[in-house]
GROMACS .gro file of C-alpha atoms in nm:
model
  242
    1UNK     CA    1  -2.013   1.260   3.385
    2UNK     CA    2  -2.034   1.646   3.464
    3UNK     CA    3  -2.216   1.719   3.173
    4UNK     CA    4  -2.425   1.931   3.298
    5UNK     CA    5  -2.194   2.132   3.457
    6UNK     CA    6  -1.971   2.130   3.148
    7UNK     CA    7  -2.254   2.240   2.939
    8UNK     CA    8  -2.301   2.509   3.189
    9UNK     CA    9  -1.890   2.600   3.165
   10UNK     CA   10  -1.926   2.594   2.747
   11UNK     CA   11  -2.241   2.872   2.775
   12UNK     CA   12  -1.986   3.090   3.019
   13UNK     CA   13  -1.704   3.061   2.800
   14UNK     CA   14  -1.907   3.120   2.527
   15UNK     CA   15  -2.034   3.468   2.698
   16UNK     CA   16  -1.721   3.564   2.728
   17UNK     CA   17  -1.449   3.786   2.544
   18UNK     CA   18  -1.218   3.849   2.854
   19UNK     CA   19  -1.101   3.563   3.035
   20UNK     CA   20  -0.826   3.517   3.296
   21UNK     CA   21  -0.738   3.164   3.452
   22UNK     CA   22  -0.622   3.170   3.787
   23UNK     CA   23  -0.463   2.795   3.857
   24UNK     CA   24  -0.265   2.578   4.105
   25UNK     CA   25  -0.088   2.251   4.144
   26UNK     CA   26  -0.397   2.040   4.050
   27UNK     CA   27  -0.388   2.194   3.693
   28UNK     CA   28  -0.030   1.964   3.674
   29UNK     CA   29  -0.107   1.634   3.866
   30UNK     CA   30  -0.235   1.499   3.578
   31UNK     CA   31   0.064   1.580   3.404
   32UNK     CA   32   0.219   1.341   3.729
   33UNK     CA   33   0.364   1.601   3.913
   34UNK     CA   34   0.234   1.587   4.271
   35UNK     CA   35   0.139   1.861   4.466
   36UNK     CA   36   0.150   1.962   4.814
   37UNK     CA   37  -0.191   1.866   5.022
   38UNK     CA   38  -0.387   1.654   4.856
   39UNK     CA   39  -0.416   1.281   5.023
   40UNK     CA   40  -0.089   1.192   4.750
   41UNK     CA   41   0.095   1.522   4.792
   42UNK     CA   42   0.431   1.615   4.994
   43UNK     CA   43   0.281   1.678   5.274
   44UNK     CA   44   0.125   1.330   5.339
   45UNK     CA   45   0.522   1.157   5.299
   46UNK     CA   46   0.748   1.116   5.565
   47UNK     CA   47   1.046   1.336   5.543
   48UNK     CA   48   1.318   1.440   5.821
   49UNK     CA   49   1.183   1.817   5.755
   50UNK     CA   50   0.849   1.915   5.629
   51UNK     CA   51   0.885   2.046   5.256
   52UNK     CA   52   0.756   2.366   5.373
   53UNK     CA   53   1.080   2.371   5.606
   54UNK     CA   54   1.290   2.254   5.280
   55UNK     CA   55   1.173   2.486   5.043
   56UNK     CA   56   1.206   2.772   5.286
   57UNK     CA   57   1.477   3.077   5.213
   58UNK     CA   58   1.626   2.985   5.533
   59UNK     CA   59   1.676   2.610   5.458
   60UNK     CA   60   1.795   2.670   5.108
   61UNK     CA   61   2.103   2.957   5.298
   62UNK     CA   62   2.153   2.705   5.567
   63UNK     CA   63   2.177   2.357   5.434
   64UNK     CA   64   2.176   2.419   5.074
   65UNK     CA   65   2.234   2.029   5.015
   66UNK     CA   66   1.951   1.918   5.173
   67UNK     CA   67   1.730   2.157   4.989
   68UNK     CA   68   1.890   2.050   4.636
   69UNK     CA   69   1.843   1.662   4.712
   70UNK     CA   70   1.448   1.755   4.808
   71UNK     CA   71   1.433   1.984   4.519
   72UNK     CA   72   1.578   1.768   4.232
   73UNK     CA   73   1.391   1.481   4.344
   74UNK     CA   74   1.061   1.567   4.442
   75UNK     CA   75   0.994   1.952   4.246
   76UNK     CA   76   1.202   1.897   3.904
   77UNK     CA   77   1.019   1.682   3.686
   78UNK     CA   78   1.189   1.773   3.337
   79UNK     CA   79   0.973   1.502   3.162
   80UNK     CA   80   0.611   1.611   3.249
   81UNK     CA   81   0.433   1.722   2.927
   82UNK     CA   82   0.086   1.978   2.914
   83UNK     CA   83  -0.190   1.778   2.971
   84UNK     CA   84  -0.580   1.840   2.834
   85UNK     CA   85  -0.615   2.149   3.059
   86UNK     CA   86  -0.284   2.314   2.977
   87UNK     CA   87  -0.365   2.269   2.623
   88UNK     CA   88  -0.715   2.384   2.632
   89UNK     CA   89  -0.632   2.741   2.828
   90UNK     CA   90  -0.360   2.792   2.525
   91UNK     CA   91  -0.620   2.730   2.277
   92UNK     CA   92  -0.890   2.968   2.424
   93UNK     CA   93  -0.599   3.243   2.399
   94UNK     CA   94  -0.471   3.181   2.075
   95UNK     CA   95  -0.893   3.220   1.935
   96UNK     CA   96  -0.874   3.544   2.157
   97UNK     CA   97  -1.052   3.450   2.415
   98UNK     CA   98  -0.837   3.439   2.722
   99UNK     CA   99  -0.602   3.711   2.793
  100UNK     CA  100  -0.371   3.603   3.035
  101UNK     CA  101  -0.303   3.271   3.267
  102UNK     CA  102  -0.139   3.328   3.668
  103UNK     CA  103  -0.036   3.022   3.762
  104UNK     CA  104   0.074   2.926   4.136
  105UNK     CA  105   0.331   2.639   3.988
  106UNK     CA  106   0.658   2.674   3.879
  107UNK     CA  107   0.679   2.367   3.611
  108UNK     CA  108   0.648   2.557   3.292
  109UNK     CA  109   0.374   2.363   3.139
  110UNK     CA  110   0.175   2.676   3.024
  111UNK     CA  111   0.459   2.779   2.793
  112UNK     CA  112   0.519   2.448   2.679
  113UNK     CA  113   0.129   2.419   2.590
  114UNK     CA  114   0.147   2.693   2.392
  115UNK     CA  115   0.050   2.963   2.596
  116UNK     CA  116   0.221   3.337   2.586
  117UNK     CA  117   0.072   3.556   2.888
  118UNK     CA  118   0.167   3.349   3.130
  119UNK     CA  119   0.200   3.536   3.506
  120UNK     CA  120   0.416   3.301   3.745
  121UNK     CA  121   0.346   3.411   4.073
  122UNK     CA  122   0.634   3.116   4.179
  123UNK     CA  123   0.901   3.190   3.958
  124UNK     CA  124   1.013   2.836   3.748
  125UNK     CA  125   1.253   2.546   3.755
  126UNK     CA  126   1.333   2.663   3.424
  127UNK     CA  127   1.525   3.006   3.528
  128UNK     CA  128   1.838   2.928   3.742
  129UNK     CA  129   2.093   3.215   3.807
  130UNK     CA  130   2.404   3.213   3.997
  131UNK     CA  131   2.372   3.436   4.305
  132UNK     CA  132   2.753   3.580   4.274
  133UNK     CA  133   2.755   3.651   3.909
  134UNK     CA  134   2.408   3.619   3.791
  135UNK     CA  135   2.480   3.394   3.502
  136UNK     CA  136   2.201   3.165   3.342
  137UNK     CA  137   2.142   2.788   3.371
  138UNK     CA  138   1.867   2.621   3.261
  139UNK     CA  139   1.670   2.308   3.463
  140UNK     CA  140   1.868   2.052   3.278
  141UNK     CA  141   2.214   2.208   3.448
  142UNK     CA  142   2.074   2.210   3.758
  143UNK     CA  143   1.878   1.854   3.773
  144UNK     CA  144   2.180   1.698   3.635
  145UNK     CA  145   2.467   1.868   3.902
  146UNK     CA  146   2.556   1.636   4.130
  147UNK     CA  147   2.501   1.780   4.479
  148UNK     CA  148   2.492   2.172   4.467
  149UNK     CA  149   2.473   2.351   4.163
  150UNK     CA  150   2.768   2.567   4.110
  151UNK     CA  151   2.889   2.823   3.865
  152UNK     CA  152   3.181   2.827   3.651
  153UNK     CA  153   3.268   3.156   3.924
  154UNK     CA  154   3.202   2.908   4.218
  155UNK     CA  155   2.855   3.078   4.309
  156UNK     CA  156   2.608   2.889   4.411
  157UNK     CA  157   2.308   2.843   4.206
  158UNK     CA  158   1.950   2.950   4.286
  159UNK     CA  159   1.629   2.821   4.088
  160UNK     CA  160   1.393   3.111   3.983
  161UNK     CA  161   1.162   2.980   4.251
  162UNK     CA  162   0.987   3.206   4.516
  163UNK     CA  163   1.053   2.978   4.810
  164UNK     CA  164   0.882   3.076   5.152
  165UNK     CA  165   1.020   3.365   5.340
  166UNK     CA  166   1.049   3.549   5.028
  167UNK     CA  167   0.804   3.768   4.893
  168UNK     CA  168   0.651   3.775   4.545
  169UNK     CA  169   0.775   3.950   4.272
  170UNK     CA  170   0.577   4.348   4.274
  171UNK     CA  171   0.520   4.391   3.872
  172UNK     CA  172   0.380   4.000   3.828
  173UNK     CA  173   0.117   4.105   4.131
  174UNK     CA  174   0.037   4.397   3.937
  175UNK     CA  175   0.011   4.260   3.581
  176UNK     CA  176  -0.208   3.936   3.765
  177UNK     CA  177  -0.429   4.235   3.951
  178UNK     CA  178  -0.469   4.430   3.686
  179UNK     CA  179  -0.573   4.124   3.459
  180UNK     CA  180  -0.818   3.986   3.759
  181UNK     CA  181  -0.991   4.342   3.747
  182UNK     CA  182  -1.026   4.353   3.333
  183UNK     CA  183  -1.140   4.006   3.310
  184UNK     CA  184  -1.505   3.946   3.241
  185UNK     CA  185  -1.509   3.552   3.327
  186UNK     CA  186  -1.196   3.417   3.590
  187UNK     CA  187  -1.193   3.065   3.591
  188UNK     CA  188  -1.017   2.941   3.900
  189UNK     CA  189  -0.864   2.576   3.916
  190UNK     CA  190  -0.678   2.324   4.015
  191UNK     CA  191  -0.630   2.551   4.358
  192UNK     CA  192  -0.719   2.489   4.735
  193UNK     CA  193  -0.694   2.924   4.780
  194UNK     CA  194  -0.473   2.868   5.101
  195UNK     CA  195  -0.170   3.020   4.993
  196UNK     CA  196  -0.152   3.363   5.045
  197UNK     CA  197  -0.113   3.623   4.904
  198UNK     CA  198  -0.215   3.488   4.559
  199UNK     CA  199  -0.536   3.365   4.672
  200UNK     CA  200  -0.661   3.715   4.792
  201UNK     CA  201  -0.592   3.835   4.437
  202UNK     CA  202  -0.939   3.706   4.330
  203UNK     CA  203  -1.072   4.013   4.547
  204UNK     CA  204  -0.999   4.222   4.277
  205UNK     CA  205  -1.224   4.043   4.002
  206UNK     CA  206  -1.586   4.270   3.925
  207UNK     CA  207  -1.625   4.045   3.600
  208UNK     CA  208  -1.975   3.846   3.528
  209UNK     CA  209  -1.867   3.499   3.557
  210UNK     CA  210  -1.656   3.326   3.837
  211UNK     CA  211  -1.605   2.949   3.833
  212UNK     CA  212  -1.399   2.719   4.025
  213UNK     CA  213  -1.298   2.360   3.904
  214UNK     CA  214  -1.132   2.137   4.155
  215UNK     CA  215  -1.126   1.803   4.255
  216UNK     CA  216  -1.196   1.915   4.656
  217UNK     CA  217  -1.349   2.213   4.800
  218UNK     CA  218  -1.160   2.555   4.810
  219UNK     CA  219  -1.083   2.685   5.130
  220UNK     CA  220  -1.265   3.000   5.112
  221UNK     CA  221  -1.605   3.064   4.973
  222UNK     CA  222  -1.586   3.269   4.624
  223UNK     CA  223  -1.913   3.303   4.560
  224UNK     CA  224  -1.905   3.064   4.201
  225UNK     CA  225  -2.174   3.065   3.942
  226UNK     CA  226  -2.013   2.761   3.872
  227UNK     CA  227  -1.850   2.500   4.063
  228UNK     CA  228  -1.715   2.168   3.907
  229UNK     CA  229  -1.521   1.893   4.191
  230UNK     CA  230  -1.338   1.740   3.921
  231UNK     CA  231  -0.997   1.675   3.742
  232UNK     CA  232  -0.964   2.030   3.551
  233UNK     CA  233  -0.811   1.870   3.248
  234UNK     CA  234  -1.130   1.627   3.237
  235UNK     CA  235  -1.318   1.898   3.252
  236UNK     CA  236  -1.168   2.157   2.981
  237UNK     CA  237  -1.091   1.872   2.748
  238UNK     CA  238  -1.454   1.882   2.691
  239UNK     CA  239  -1.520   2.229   2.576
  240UNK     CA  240  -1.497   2.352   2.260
  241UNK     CA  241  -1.297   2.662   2.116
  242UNK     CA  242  -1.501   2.814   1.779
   0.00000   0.00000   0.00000
């Protein structure tokens, strides 16, 4: 099954000394955490707001319960390990291959792979600060709080997360731009490109290669050498690292 296409994949990879992988939520659902518009994702279940209301900066000021209770539940899973893909990506930059990973999703699976220049364009569940005073907490403090997470001050805790309204942080758009432009191959997967502005960042890549794995089609035409509509850890489980 895809082996021509991976065949194709392991002669790119192969070509290349400069690589830069460009992922999104389906790089994770086969780790079991669900994304946000595929046919199983939040956006198909039946909530009293959409999660694009609940993980809004408004909703989190205004009815910072509701947000936690969404957030705990449906965006915090503490258990997920790296799956083939995760592992794969930390392998081809550990044997020098792949410089540097920018990743949509805020789970933490790169690092836990293995992998060390990893841009988060979302922030992570794994970075919690107290708005008053600023003070750590880690995902276990916050998943385990019962209703709002407060501070030992009495702030009120805020995950590392870039939720919408807010804009993304300026030196992690210019460390993933400046990688884009460097790379020689970008491999972009587990992505639908529809949230912006990290999808437009692929503008900047003047490499050789471009491929894009994903189970469904992208929602913009990149102009691939190489397209795969599969599971990406399926997919990169199959190629080898020399």
């Amino acid at each position: 099954m895809y082996d021509d296409e991976v065949k194709k994949l392991q002669e790119i990879i192969d070509d290349s000394r400069n690589i830069v992988f460009f992922g999104g939520a389906g790089v994770s659902t086969e780790s079991n955490i669900p994304d946000f518009r595929s046919a199983d994702g939040l956006y198909q279940q039946n909530y009293k707001y959409s999660p694009e209301q609940i993980v809004s900066h408004s909703f989190f000021v205004q009815n910072t319960l509701g947000f936690y209770e969404f957030y705990k539940e449906k965006m915090m899973f503490l258990d997920a390990k790296p799956n083939p893909a995760h592992l794969k990506l930390a392998e081809l930059e550990k044997a020098g291959k792949l410089s540097a990973v920018i990743t949509q999703n805020i789970d933490g699976l790169h690092q836990a792979a293995g992998s060390k220049n990893v841009l988060e364009l979302h922030g992570s569940i794994l970075r919690n600060y107290c708005q008053r005073c600023g003070h750590f907490y880690d995902a276990e403090y916050v998943k385990n709080s019962e209703g709002i997470p407060k501070c030992s001050c009495g702030g009120v805790v805020k995950p590392d997360v870039v939720l919408y309204e807010e804009g993304l942080d300026s030196q992690v758009i210019q460390r993933s731009i400046q990688a884009i432009g460097s790379a020689d191959t970008l491999i972009i997967g587990g992505t639908s490109l529809v949230v912006y502005p990290a999808a437009s960042f692929i503008d900047y890549f003047r490499g050789k290669h471009l491929v894009v794995i994903n189970k469904s089609a992208t929602a913009r035409e990149v102009g691939a050498e190489l397209t795969i509509a599969a599971p990406i850890g399926e997919v990169l489980g199959q190629i080898y690292v020399g």
